[in-house]
mmCIF file of C-alpha atoms (C1' of nucleotides) in Angstrom:
data_model
loop_
_atom_site.group_PDB
_atom_site.id
_atom_site.type_symbol
_atom_site.label_atom_id
_atom_site.label_comp_id
_atom_site.label_asym_id
_atom_site.label_seq_id
_atom_site.Cartn_x
_atom_site.Cartn_y
_atom_site.Cartn_z
ATOM 1 C CA UNK A 851 -20.472 103.287 159.760
ATOM 2 C CA UNK A 852 -17.454 102.346 161.805
ATOM 3 C CA UNK A 853 -16.651 106.195 162.267
ATOM 4 C CA UNK A 854 -19.926 106.389 164.242
ATOM 5 C CA UNK A 855 -18.675 103.914 166.566
ATOM 6 C CA UNK A 856 -15.260 105.141 166.684
ATOM 7 C CA UNK A 857 -16.558 108.593 167.972
ATOM 8 C CA UNK A 858 -18.769 107.035 170.273
ATOM 9 C CA UNK A 859 -16.028 104.995 171.914
ATOM 10 C CA UNK A 860 -13.913 107.951 172.317
ATOM 11 C CA UNK A 861 -16.938 109.922 173.882
ATOM 12 C CA UNK A 862 -17.584 106.958 176.058
ATOM 13 C CA UNK A 863 -14.103 107.379 177.468
ATOM 14 C CA UNK A 864 -14.685 111.217 177.938
ATOM 15 C CA UNK A 865 -16.609 114.112 176.764
ATOM 16 C CA UNK A 866 -14.905 115.954 174.040
ATOM 17 C CA UNK A 867 -15.102 118.642 171.242
ATOM 18 C CA UNK A 868 -14.850 117.926 167.469
ATOM 19 C CA UNK A 869 -11.578 119.528 167.414
ATOM 20 C CA UNK A 870 -10.282 117.250 170.259
ATOM 21 C CA UNK A 871 -11.733 114.183 168.736
ATOM 22 C CA UNK A 872 -10.045 115.105 165.413
ATOM 23 C CA UNK A 873 -6.709 115.398 167.277
ATOM 24 C CA UNK A 874 -7.183 112.142 168.651
ATOM 25 C CA UNK A 875 -7.562 110.654 165.187
ATOM 26 C CA UNK A 876 -4.470 112.441 164.043
ATOM 27 C CA UNK A 877 -2.485 110.983 166.995
ATOM 28 C CA UNK A 878 -3.599 107.687 167.847
ATOM 29 C CA UNK A 879 -6.861 106.300 166.375
ATOM 30 C CA UNK A 880 -6.157 107.049 162.794
ATOM 31 C CA UNK A 881 -2.640 105.804 162.880
ATOM 32 C CA UNK A 882 -3.519 102.290 164.201
ATOM 33 C CA UNK A 883 -7.117 101.652 163.978
ATOM 34 C CA UNK A 884 -9.540 103.966 162.035
ATOM 35 C CA UNK A 885 -8.416 107.133 160.114
ATOM 36 C CA UNK A 886 -10.803 110.095 159.783
ATOM 37 C CA UNK A 887 -10.430 113.925 158.912
ATOM 38 C CA UNK A 888 -12.323 116.893 160.376
ATOM 39 C CA UNK A 889 -14.567 117.183 157.374
ATOM 40 C CA UNK A 890 -16.137 113.725 158.143
ATOM 41 C CA UNK A 891 -16.061 114.034 162.003
ATOM 42 C CA UNK A 892 -18.029 117.190 162.260
ATOM 43 C CA UNK A 893 -21.165 115.942 160.249
ATOM 44 C CA UNK A 894 -21.045 112.613 161.799
ATOM 45 C CA UNK A 895 -21.251 114.409 165.164
ATOM 46 C CA UNK A 896 -24.153 116.242 164.102
ATOM 47 C CA UNK A 897 -25.981 113.115 162.838
ATOM 48 C CA UNK A 898 -25.115 111.450 165.958
ATOM 49 C CA UNK A 899 -26.600 114.330 168.095
ATOM 50 C CA UNK A 900 -29.616 114.272 165.900
ATOM 51 C CA UNK A 901 -30.007 110.484 166.591
ATOM 52 C CA UNK A 902 -29.713 110.979 170.122
ATOM 53 C CA UNK A 903 -26.666 109.080 170.733
ATOM 54 C CA UNK A 904 -24.668 111.870 171.868
ATOM 55 C CA UNK A 905 -25.470 115.328 173.165
ATOM 56 C CA UNK A 906 -24.149 118.709 173.745
ATOM 57 C CA UNK A 907 -22.739 118.860 177.264
ATOM 58 C CA UNK A 908 -21.197 122.513 177.017
ATOM 59 C CA UNK A 909 -20.880 125.271 174.463
ATOM 60 C CA UNK A 910 -17.337 126.975 175.263
ATOM 61 C CA UNK A 911 -15.186 129.812 174.058
ATOM 62 C CA UNK A 912 -14.330 130.165 170.153
ATOM 63 C CA UNK A 913 -17.502 128.115 169.414
ATOM 64 C CA UNK A 914 -16.205 124.981 170.955
ATOM 65 C CA UNK A 915 -19.220 122.472 171.233
ATOM 66 C CA UNK A 916 -18.184 119.541 173.852
ATOM 67 C CA UNK A 917 -20.178 116.376 173.418
ATOM 68 C CA UNK A 918 -21.146 113.643 175.750
ATOM 69 C CA UNK A 919 -22.354 110.128 174.981
ATOM 70 C CA UNK A 920 -25.893 109.520 176.179
ATOM 71 C CA UNK A 921 -27.346 106.045 177.395
ATOM 72 C CA UNK A 922 -28.746 105.236 173.903
ATOM 73 C CA UNK A 923 -25.351 105.874 172.662
ATOM 74 C CA UNK A 924 -23.580 103.641 175.016
ATOM 75 C CA UNK A 925 -26.053 100.813 174.340
ATOM 76 C CA UNK A 926 -25.704 101.316 170.642
ATOM 77 C CA UNK A 927 -21.672 101.065 170.936
ATOM 78 C CA UNK A 928 -21.929 97.931 173.306
ATOM 79 C CA UNK A 929 -24.270 96.402 170.854
ATOM 80 C CA UNK A 930 -21.821 96.922 168.132
ATOM 81 C CA UNK A 931 -18.666 96.125 170.309
ATOM 82 C CA UNK A 932 -20.128 92.957 171.096
ATOM 83 C CA UNK A 933 -21.568 91.762 167.732
ATOM 84 C CA UNK A 934 -18.293 91.683 165.368
ATOM 85 C CA UNK A 935 -19.158 90.697 161.660
ATOM 86 C CA UNK A 936 -18.185 87.293 160.380
ATOM 87 C CA UNK A 937 -15.962 88.943 157.501
ATOM 88 C CA UNK A 938 -13.119 90.762 158.192
ATOM 89 C CA UNK A 939 -12.628 94.145 156.443
ATOM 90 C CA UNK A 940 -9.044 95.667 156.281
ATOM 91 C CA UNK A 941 -7.812 98.795 154.609
ATOM 92 C CA UNK A 942 -4.006 99.347 155.485
ATOM 93 C CA UNK A 943 -1.824 100.759 152.693
ATOM 94 C CA UNK A 944 1.399 99.803 154.784
ATOM 95 C CA UNK A 945 0.294 96.190 155.012
ATOM 96 C CA UNK A 946 -0.859 96.080 151.316
ATOM 97 C CA UNK A 947 2.978 97.265 150.408
ATOM 98 C CA UNK A 948 3.893 94.454 152.469
ATOM 99 C CA UNK A 949 1.655 92.028 150.816
ATOM 100 C CA UNK A 950 2.721 92.937 147.429
ATOM 101 C CA UNK A 951 6.433 93.051 148.361
ATOM 102 C CA UNK A 952 7.433 89.873 145.841
ATOM 103 C CA UNK A 953 6.094 92.021 142.965
ATOM 104 C CA UNK A 954 9.641 93.864 143.269
ATOM 105 C CA UNK A 955 12.966 92.765 141.758
ATOM 106 C CA UNK A 956 14.922 91.526 144.864
ATOM 107 C CA UNK A 957 17.106 94.395 145.384
ATOM 108 C CA UNK A 958 14.088 96.786 145.706
ATOM 109 C CA UNK A 959 12.478 94.190 148.233
ATOM 110 C CA UNK A 960 15.893 94.390 150.235
ATOM 111 C CA UNK A 961 15.645 98.357 150.253
ATOM 112 C CA UNK A 962 12.015 98.409 151.269
ATOM 113 C CA UNK A 963 12.236 95.893 153.948
ATOM 114 C CA UNK A 964 15.392 97.922 155.516
ATOM 115 C CA UNK A 965 13.223 101.147 155.295
ATOM 116 C CA UNK A 966 10.346 99.347 156.962
ATOM 117 C CA UNK A 967 12.630 98.012 159.832
ATOM 118 C CA UNK A 968 13.872 101.610 160.375
ATOM 119 C CA UNK A 969 10.321 102.799 160.240
ATOM 120 C CA UNK A 970 9.058 100.349 162.863
ATOM 121 C CA UNK A 971 12.183 101.256 165.139
ATOM 122 C CA UNK A 972 11.096 104.646 165.267
ATOM 123 C CA UNK A 973 7.362 103.742 166.052
ATOM 124 C CA UNK A 974 8.630 101.496 168.855
ATOM 125 C CA UNK A 975 10.881 104.058 170.523
ATOM 126 C CA UNK A 976 7.972 106.647 170.333
ATOM 127 C CA UNK A 977 5.491 103.831 171.831
ATOM 128 C CA UNK A 978 7.807 103.062 174.539
ATOM 129 C CA UNK A 979 7.960 106.643 175.510
ATOM 130 C CA UNK A 980 4.058 106.802 175.395
ATOM 131 C CA UNK A 981 3.801 103.802 177.743
ATOM 132 C CA UNK A 982 6.398 104.905 180.084
ATOM 133 C CA UNK A 983 4.403 108.226 180.498
ATOM 134 C CA UNK A 984 1.324 106.369 180.964
ATOM 135 C CA UNK A 985 2.532 104.270 183.713
ATOM 136 C CA UNK A 986 4.133 107.307 185.587
ATOM 137 C CA UNK A 987 0.528 108.847 185.342
ATOM 138 C CA UNK A 988 -1.105 105.916 186.651
ATOM 139 C CA UNK A 989 1.139 105.467 189.584
ATOM 140 C CA UNK A 990 0.959 109.284 190.199
ATOM 141 C CA UNK A 991 -2.835 109.844 189.569
ATOM 142 C CA UNK A 992 -3.762 106.332 190.923
ATOM 143 C CA UNK A 993 -6.818 106.102 189.014
ATOM 144 C CA UNK A 994 -6.882 106.278 185.230
ATOM 145 C CA UNK A 995 -8.803 104.247 182.643
ATOM 146 C CA UNK A 996 -6.387 101.934 180.888
ATOM 147 C CA UNK A 997 -7.634 103.072 177.536
ATOM 148 C CA UNK A 998 -4.431 104.648 176.383
ATOM 149 C CA UNK A 999 -2.538 101.682 178.215
ATOM 150 C CA UNK A 1000 -4.102 98.852 176.134
ATOM 151 C CA UNK A 1001 -3.907 100.708 172.858
ATOM 152 C CA UNK A 1002 -0.271 101.527 173.354
ATOM 153 C CA UNK A 1003 0.461 97.646 174.107
ATOM 154 C CA UNK A 1004 -1.314 96.800 170.910
ATOM 155 C CA UNK A 1005 0.488 99.304 168.919
ATOM 156 C CA UNK A 1006 4.078 98.506 170.247
ATOM 157 C CA UNK A 1007 3.297 94.406 169.776
ATOM 158 C CA UNK A 1008 2.316 95.158 166.399
ATOM 159 C CA UNK A 1009 5.281 97.281 165.182
ATOM 160 C CA UNK A 1010 7.666 94.616 167.079
ATOM 161 C CA UNK A 1011 5.990 91.972 165.029
ATOM 162 C CA UNK A 1012 6.280 93.872 161.890
ATOM 163 C CA UNK A 1013 9.902 94.608 162.424
ATOM 164 C CA UNK A 1014 10.781 90.923 163.081
ATOM 165 C CA UNK A 1015 8.546 89.878 160.257
ATOM 166 C CA UNK A 1016 10.815 92.259 157.844
ATOM 167 C CA UNK A 1017 14.151 90.919 159.614
ATOM 168 C CA UNK A 1018 12.885 87.297 158.747
ATOM 169 C CA UNK A 1019 11.811 88.304 155.184
ATOM 170 C CA UNK A 1020 15.234 89.968 154.606
ATOM 171 C CA UNK A 1021 17.356 87.030 155.847
ATOM 172 C CA UNK A 1022 14.901 84.418 153.655
ATOM 173 C CA UNK A 1023 15.750 86.907 150.702
ATOM 174 C CA UNK A 1024 19.595 86.657 151.370
ATOM 175 C CA UNK A 1025 19.722 83.086 151.732
ATOM 176 C CA UNK A 1026 18.512 82.574 147.988
ATOM 177 C CA UNK B 516 -5.833 105.176 144.627
ATOM 178 C CA UNK B 517 -4.642 101.970 146.445
ATOM 179 C CA UNK B 518 -7.098 99.412 144.745
ATOM 180 C CA UNK B 519 -5.259 100.463 141.554
ATOM 181 C CA UNK B 520 -1.979 99.128 143.040
ATOM 182 C CA UNK B 521 -3.430 96.292 144.819
ATOM 183 C CA UNK B 522 -4.607 94.998 141.538
ATOM 184 C CA UNK B 523 -1.238 95.773 139.875
ATOM 185 C CA UNK B 524 0.480 93.885 142.433
ATOM 186 C CA UNK B 525 -1.941 90.884 141.997
ATOM 187 C CA UNK B 526 -1.263 91.119 138.107
ATOM 188 C CA UNK B 527 2.597 91.286 138.512
ATOM 189 C CA UNK B 528 2.323 87.954 140.323
ATOM 190 C CA UNK B 529 0.237 86.144 137.523
ATOM 191 C CA UNK B 530 -2.285 87.171 134.903
ATOM 192 C CA UNK B 531 -5.894 86.829 136.139
ATOM 193 C CA UNK B 532 -9.555 87.814 135.329
ATOM 194 C CA UNK B 533 -11.769 90.244 137.389
ATOM 195 C CA UNK B 534 -13.340 87.236 138.753
ATOM 196 C CA UNK B 535 -10.259 85.442 140.052
ATOM 197 C CA UNK B 536 -9.053 89.005 141.272
ATOM 198 C CA UNK B 537 -12.262 89.309 143.262
ATOM 199 C CA UNK B 538 -11.667 85.934 144.879
ATOM 200 C CA UNK B 539 -8.381 86.958 145.811
ATOM 201 C CA UNK B 540 -9.763 89.897 147.714
ATOM 202 C CA UNK B 541 -12.216 87.818 149.447
ATOM 203 C CA UNK B 542 -9.770 85.291 150.651
ATOM 204 C CA UNK B 543 -6.411 86.830 151.335
ATOM 205 C CA UNK B 544 -5.854 90.557 150.398
ATOM 206 C CA UNK B 545 -9.127 91.717 151.786
ATOM 207 C CA UNK B 546 -8.610 90.151 154.783
ATOM 208 C CA UNK B 547 -5.341 91.353 155.916
ATOM 209 C CA UNK B 548 -4.427 94.191 153.633
ATOM 210 C CA UNK B 549 -6.989 95.834 151.539
ATOM 211 C CA UNK B 550 -10.799 95.087 150.917
ATOM 212 C CA UNK B 551 -12.704 95.332 147.640
ATOM 213 C CA UNK B 552 -15.717 94.109 146.123
ATOM 214 C CA UNK B 553 -16.275 93.364 142.412
ATOM 215 C CA UNK B 554 -18.188 96.078 141.953
ATOM 216 C CA UNK B 555 -15.149 98.480 142.187
ATOM 217 C CA UNK B 556 -12.527 95.935 140.781
ATOM 218 C CA UNK B 557 -14.432 95.620 137.373
ATOM 219 C CA UNK B 558 -14.576 99.365 136.784
ATOM 220 C CA UNK B 559 -10.948 99.769 138.169
ATOM 221 C CA UNK B 560 -9.682 97.342 135.697
ATOM 222 C CA UNK B 561 -11.413 99.002 132.866
ATOM 223 C CA UNK B 562 -9.653 102.188 133.949
ATOM 224 C CA UNK B 563 -6.234 100.630 134.194
ATOM 225 C CA UNK B 564 -6.571 98.860 130.777
ATOM 226 C CA UNK B 565 -7.665 102.474 129.481
ATOM 227 C CA UNK B 566 -4.338 103.721 130.886
ATOM 228 C CA UNK B 567 -2.272 101.017 129.501
ATOM 229 C CA UNK B 568 -0.879 99.840 132.751
ATOM 230 C CA UNK B 569 -2.656 96.410 132.259
ATOM 231 C CA UNK B 570 -3.803 94.733 128.734
ATOM 232 C CA UNK B 571 -6.034 92.059 127.923
ATOM 233 C CA UNK B 572 -4.346 88.898 127.687
ATOM 234 C CA UNK B 573 -7.058 86.354 126.600
ATOM 235 C CA UNK B 574 -10.709 86.396 126.232
ATOM 236 C CA UNK B 575 -12.124 82.934 127.352
ATOM 237 C CA UNK B 576 -15.615 81.246 127.847
ATOM 238 C CA UNK B 577 -18.457 82.888 129.659
ATOM 239 C CA UNK B 578 -17.103 86.423 128.779
ATOM 240 C CA UNK B 579 -14.063 85.808 130.991
ATOM 241 C CA UNK B 580 -11.230 88.576 130.283
ATOM 242 C CA UNK B 581 -7.930 87.739 131.424
ATOM 243 C CA UNK B 582 -5.536 90.867 132.091
ATOM 244 C CA UNK B 583 -1.955 90.787 132.272
ATOM 245 C CA UNK B 584 0.321 93.720 133.689
ATOM 246 C CA UNK B 585 2.203 95.744 131.057
ATOM 247 C CA UNK B 586 5.770 97.303 131.334
ATOM 248 C CA UNK B 587 4.255 100.891 132.054
ATOM 249 C CA UNK B 588 2.193 99.050 134.830
ATOM 250 C CA UNK B 589 5.082 97.498 136.426
ATOM 251 C CA UNK B 590 6.896 100.697 136.596
ATOM 252 C CA UNK B 591 3.738 102.492 138.213
ATOM 253 C CA UNK B 592 3.703 99.833 140.614
ATOM 254 C CA UNK B 593 7.275 100.046 141.413
ATOM 255 C CA UNK B 594 7.041 103.649 141.866
ATOM 256 C CA UNK B 595 4.255 103.490 144.241
ATOM 257 C CA UNK B 596 5.882 100.609 146.170
ATOM 258 C CA UNK B 597 9.027 102.561 146.811
ATOM 259 C CA UNK B 598 7.568 105.775 147.859
ATOM 260 C CA UNK B 599 5.515 105.025 150.707
ATOM 261 C CA UNK B 600 3.553 107.968 152.239
ATOM 262 C CA UNK B 601 4.951 109.799 155.640
ATOM 263 C CA UNK B 602 1.606 109.400 157.303
ATOM 264 C CA UNK B 603 0.176 105.984 158.259
ATOM 265 C CA UNK B 604 -3.451 105.311 157.108
ATOM 266 C CA UNK B 605 -5.473 102.648 158.527
ATOM 267 C CA UNK B 606 -8.912 101.439 158.576
ATOM 268 C CA UNK B 607 -9.470 98.262 160.387
ATOM 269 C CA UNK B 608 -12.780 97.411 162.289
ATOM 270 C CA UNK B 609 -11.250 94.762 164.217
ATOM 271 C CA UNK B 610 -8.301 96.835 165.607
ATOM 272 C CA UNK B 611 -10.929 99.840 166.296
ATOM 273 C CA UNK B 612 -12.698 97.248 168.497
ATOM 274 C CA UNK B 613 -9.562 96.547 170.250
ATOM 275 C CA UNK B 614 -8.877 100.293 170.774
ATOM 276 C CA UNK B 615 -12.320 100.796 172.203
ATOM 277 C CA UNK B 616 -12.216 97.920 174.600
ATOM 278 C CA UNK B 617 -11.896 99.910 177.717
ATOM 279 C CA UNK B 618 -15.493 101.519 176.637
ATOM 280 C CA UNK B 619 -17.042 98.389 177.851
ATOM 281 C CA UNK B 620 -17.970 97.168 181.320
ATOM 282 C CA UNK B 621 -15.316 94.658 182.453
ATOM 283 C CA UNK B 622 -17.384 91.764 182.198
ATOM 284 C CA UNK B 623 -18.051 92.500 178.627
ATOM 285 C CA UNK B 624 -14.484 93.111 177.961
ATOM 286 C CA UNK B 625 -13.685 89.812 179.197
ATOM 287 C CA UNK B 626 -16.179 88.225 177.062
ATOM 288 C CA UNK B 627 -14.823 90.230 173.938
ATOM 289 C CA UNK B 628 -11.114 89.181 174.782
ATOM 290 C CA UNK B 629 -12.156 85.605 175.047
ATOM 291 C CA UNK B 630 -13.897 85.562 171.786
ATOM 292 C CA UNK B 631 -10.866 87.432 170.183
ATOM 293 C CA UNK B 632 -8.573 84.682 171.656
ATOM 294 C CA UNK B 633 -10.806 81.875 169.887
ATOM 295 C CA UNK B 634 -11.162 83.906 166.791
ATOM 296 C CA UNK B 635 -7.237 84.268 166.547
ATOM 297 C CA UNK B 636 -6.674 80.546 167.206
ATOM 298 C CA UNK B 637 -9.073 79.653 164.312
ATOM 299 C CA UNK B 638 -7.067 82.152 162.061
ATOM 300 C CA UNK B 639 -3.702 80.858 163.249
ATOM 301 C CA UNK B 640 -4.658 77.057 162.551
ATOM 302 C CA UNK B 641 -5.856 78.018 159.073
ATOM 303 C CA UNK B 642 -2.787 79.935 158.242
ATOM 304 C CA UNK B 643 -0.451 77.279 159.472
ATOM 305 C CA UNK B 644 -2.197 74.955 157.215
ATOM 306 C CA UNK B 645 -1.758 77.355 154.322
ATOM 307 C CA UNK B 646 1.965 77.576 155.121
ATOM 308 C CA UNK B 647 2.273 73.990 155.312
ATOM 309 C CA UNK B 648 0.787 73.564 151.850
ATOM 310 C CA UNK B 649 2.904 76.369 150.266
ATOM 311 C CA UNK B 650 6.145 75.136 151.701
ATOM 312 C CA UNK B 651 5.074 71.623 150.399
ATOM 313 C CA UNK B 652 4.570 72.855 146.873
ATOM 314 C CA UNK B 653 7.548 74.684 147.182
ATOM 315 C CA UNK B 654 9.570 71.549 147.788
ATOM 316 C CA UNK B 655 7.743 69.536 144.848
ATOM 317 C CA UNK B 656 7.580 72.293 142.344
ATOM 318 C CA UNK B 657 10.919 73.528 143.081
ATOM 319 C CA UNK B 658 10.252 76.861 141.833
ATOM 320 C CA UNK B 659 7.600 79.266 143.212
ATOM 321 C CA UNK B 660 7.280 82.698 143.857
ATOM 322 C CA UNK B 661 7.218 83.507 147.629
ATOM 323 C CA UNK B 662 4.184 85.978 147.355
ATOM 324 C CA UNK B 663 1.909 83.823 149.385
ATOM 325 C CA UNK B 664 4.582 82.531 151.714
ATOM 326 C CA UNK B 665 5.627 85.930 152.903
ATOM 327 C CA UNK B 666 2.021 87.140 153.046
ATOM 328 C CA UNK B 667 0.958 84.266 155.083
ATOM 329 C CA UNK B 668 3.841 84.389 157.403
ATOM 330 C CA UNK B 669 2.738 87.991 157.997
ATOM 331 C CA UNK B 670 -0.589 87.198 158.732
ATOM 332 C CA UNK B 671 0.216 84.165 161.138
ATOM 333 C CA UNK B 672 2.495 86.644 163.243
ATOM 334 C CA UNK B 673 -0.077 89.287 163.118
ATOM 335 C CA UNK B 674 -2.529 87.012 164.630
ATOM 336 C CA UNK B 675 -0.102 85.248 167.115
ATOM 337 C CA UNK B 676 0.628 88.708 168.418
ATOM 338 C CA UNK B 677 -3.074 89.747 168.775
ATOM 339 C CA UNK B 678 -3.707 86.715 170.553
ATOM 340 C CA UNK B 679 -1.034 87.109 172.733
ATOM 341 C CA UNK B 680 -1.911 90.928 173.185
ATOM 342 C CA UNK B 681 -5.638 89.593 174.304
ATOM 343 C CA UNK B 682 -4.134 87.228 176.802
ATOM 344 C CA UNK B 683 -2.090 90.015 178.360
ATOM 345 C CA UNK B 684 -5.225 92.252 178.509
ATOM 346 C CA UNK B 685 -7.329 89.531 180.016
ATOM 347 C CA UNK B 686 -4.711 88.995 182.706
ATOM 348 C CA UNK B 687 -4.237 92.772 183.400
ATOM 349 C CA UNK B 688 -8.282 92.952 183.865
ATOM 350 C CA UNK B 689 -8.388 90.123 186.115
ATOM 351 C CA UNK B 690 -5.473 91.535 188.320
ATOM 352 C CA UNK B 691 -7.780 94.650 189.074
ATOM 353 C "C1'" DT C 927 -2.087 147.663 170.882
ATOM 354 C "C1'" DG C 928 -1.634 144.969 167.531
ATOM 355 C "C1'" DC C 929 -0.313 140.444 165.665
ATOM 356 C "C1'" DT C 930 0.101 135.811 165.143
ATOM 357 C "C1'" DC C 931 -1.144 131.347 165.637
ATOM 358 C "C1'" DA C 932 -3.377 127.614 167.452
ATOM 359 C "C1'" DC C 933 -8.399 126.725 168.336
ATOM 360 C "C1'" DA C 934 -12.726 125.625 166.283
ATOM 361 C "C1'" DT C 935 -16.241 124.536 163.091
ATOM 362 C "C1'" DG C 936 -17.969 124.316 158.616
ATOM 363 C "C1'" DT C 937 -19.256 123.692 153.225
ATOM 364 C "C1'" DC C 938 -18.568 121.686 148.605
ATOM 365 C "C1'" DG C 939 -17.129 118.896 144.665
ATOM 366 C "C1'" DC C 940 -15.025 114.833 143.068
ATOM 367 C "C1'" DG C 941 -14.128 110.386 143.334
ATOM 368 C "C1'" DG C 942 -14.065 106.126 146.121
ATOM 369 C "C1'" DA C 943 -17.194 102.296 148.383
ATOM 370 C "C1'" DT C 944 -21.296 99.426 149.017
ATOM 371 C "C1'" DG C 945 -25.434 96.773 148.443
ATOM 372 C "C1'" DA C 946 -28.986 96.147 145.736
ATOM 373 C "C1'" DC C 947 -30.318 94.870 141.098
ATOM 374 C "C1'" DA C 948 -29.279 92.982 136.262
ATOM 375 C "C1'" DT C 949 -28.018 89.483 132.918
ATOM 376 C "C1'" DG C 950 -26.098 86.049 130.631
ATOM 377 C "C1'" DT C 951 -23.058 81.486 130.185
ATOM 378 C "C1'" DG C 952 -21.299 76.801 130.421
ATOM 379 C "C1'" DG C 953 -20.101 72.667 133.024
ATOM 380 C "C1'" DA C 954 -21.888 68.668 135.748
ATOM 381 C "C1'" DA C 955 -24.901 66.111 137.961
ATOM 382 C "C1'" DT C 956 -29.714 63.843 137.494
ATOM 383 C "C1'" DA D 1300 -32.599 66.740 128.272
ATOM 384 C "C1'" DT D 1301 -33.181 69.573 132.016
ATOM 385 C "C1'" DT D 1302 -32.029 71.643 136.153
ATOM 386 C "C1'" DC D 1303 -28.870 73.762 139.072
ATOM 387 C "C1'" DC D 1304 -25.036 76.547 140.340
ATOM 388 C "C1'" DA D 1305 -20.509 78.774 140.055
ATOM 389 C "C1'" DC D 1306 -18.846 81.471 136.690
ATOM 390 C "C1'" DA D 1307 -18.543 86.238 135.050
ATOM 391 C "C1'" DT D 1308 -19.391 90.992 134.178
ATOM 392 C "C1'" DG D 1309 -21.786 94.817 134.750
ATOM 393 C "C1'" DT D 1310 -24.869 99.328 136.207
ATOM 394 C "C1'" DC D 1311 -27.040 102.569 139.628
ATOM 395 C "C1'" DA D 1312 -28.158 104.932 143.794
ATOM 396 C "C1'" DT D 1313 -26.546 106.351 147.749
ATOM 397 C "C1'" DC D 1314 -23.341 107.370 151.280
ATOM 398 C "C1'" DC D 1315 -18.379 107.749 152.720
ATOM 399 C "C1'" DG D 1316 -13.995 109.998 152.487
ATOM 400 C "C1'" DC D 1317 -10.714 113.645 151.144
ATOM 401 C "C1'" DG D 1318 -8.639 118.075 149.744
ATOM 402 C "C1'" DA D 1319 -9.428 122.538 148.881
ATOM 403 C "C1'" DC D 1320 -11.838 126.370 150.521
ATOM 404 C "C1'" DA D 1321 -13.979 129.381 153.797
ATOM 405 C "C1'" DT D 1322 -14.495 132.020 158.342
ATOM 406 C "C1'" DG D 1323 -14.369 133.548 162.577
ATOM 407 C "C1'" DT D 1324 -12.043 133.418 167.662
ATOM 408 C "C1'" DG D 1325 -9.308 133.961 171.925
ATOM 409 C "C1'" DA D 1326 -4.920 133.402 174.311
ATOM 410 C "C1'" DG D 1327 -0.495 134.949 174.445
ATOM 411 C "C1'" DC D 1328 3.371 137.655 173.402
ATOM 412 C "C1'" DA D 1329 6.165 141.711 171.613
#
DNA sequence: TGCTCACATGTCGCGGATGACATGTGGAAT
DNA sequence: ATTCCACATGTCATCCGCGACATGTGAGCA
């Protein structure tokens, strides 16, 4: 059911086509929060439209269909946002690998931790660039919703934390 | 496919029954890394056994079947651990809510951020207790695999980071 | 003018995930 | 002796997710 709300959330930010939404999932949403491919996105958009939570805002070139969120859609999104379930539910392959780390022989653990540290470094650099650009746009355009900014900051802090954890785990392994 | 390796990883730590594994998913694995219910776990265990990656170690009371990982199982797990895919794939409903935060009116955002901060505080307290107990056991038992310790530390740091981010986001909203 | 490639939306089959339903067992307390 | 509840494993229908396959379009470039 979460994909539904992921789409509503993106459309609450601004109207978009299925193609554009797919790109959003590829570039940010799917990397940090909720992955989805176009084969799920298009059917779900049709269902959302059938349910009246979104509507066709424009039909453009190459069959492009731009959707916009409706008032019932905003209400449904708000309802979902404000009532998180008691039980946490996560599926993150990367974190699973971290969790199972000690199943490996120490030498492999070390190699994997070093790879994680490098990977995080790349991610952090990328996010720092993104944030710099967002902040410039903000200063120039004067008015921009902080959607990307909050999310980017969250991503940045998450990867910094993961890198620091890996450094700590590595040190812990060495002092054995 | 990840459930397969989550199970192998847990069984690499120590032999366990499907029931015990289900509890692990409820209590730690499913909350931080990879969720799964018993309806998926039992069939997957049967498949793993059929593939020779695990084996029945003991059949106990009430139909309990205790499984242990085999050498091919360890090899398959190691193979998977050491070759992470290029593309990150995440599904985390909580993080999705953070991502979509700005879709809400500011007043709702504030309420949600405050709820997140409280929720994180509870999680952090719980994890601190867990870690204290793990460290005591270590000192007392002298010898214990660091599986739970690394994972708990990761969880703790993750929730501290999330709390700090929420505090930052709240301050950012106020200064608007 | 023609070519190419990103744009743009879709179906289909298979396997994974989930909630509802089903069934029986043994330890512990009353 | 009985009752209760956690223990323990399973099926089934339905939906979700993913990779493969399908189809057509317009902008830009040579």
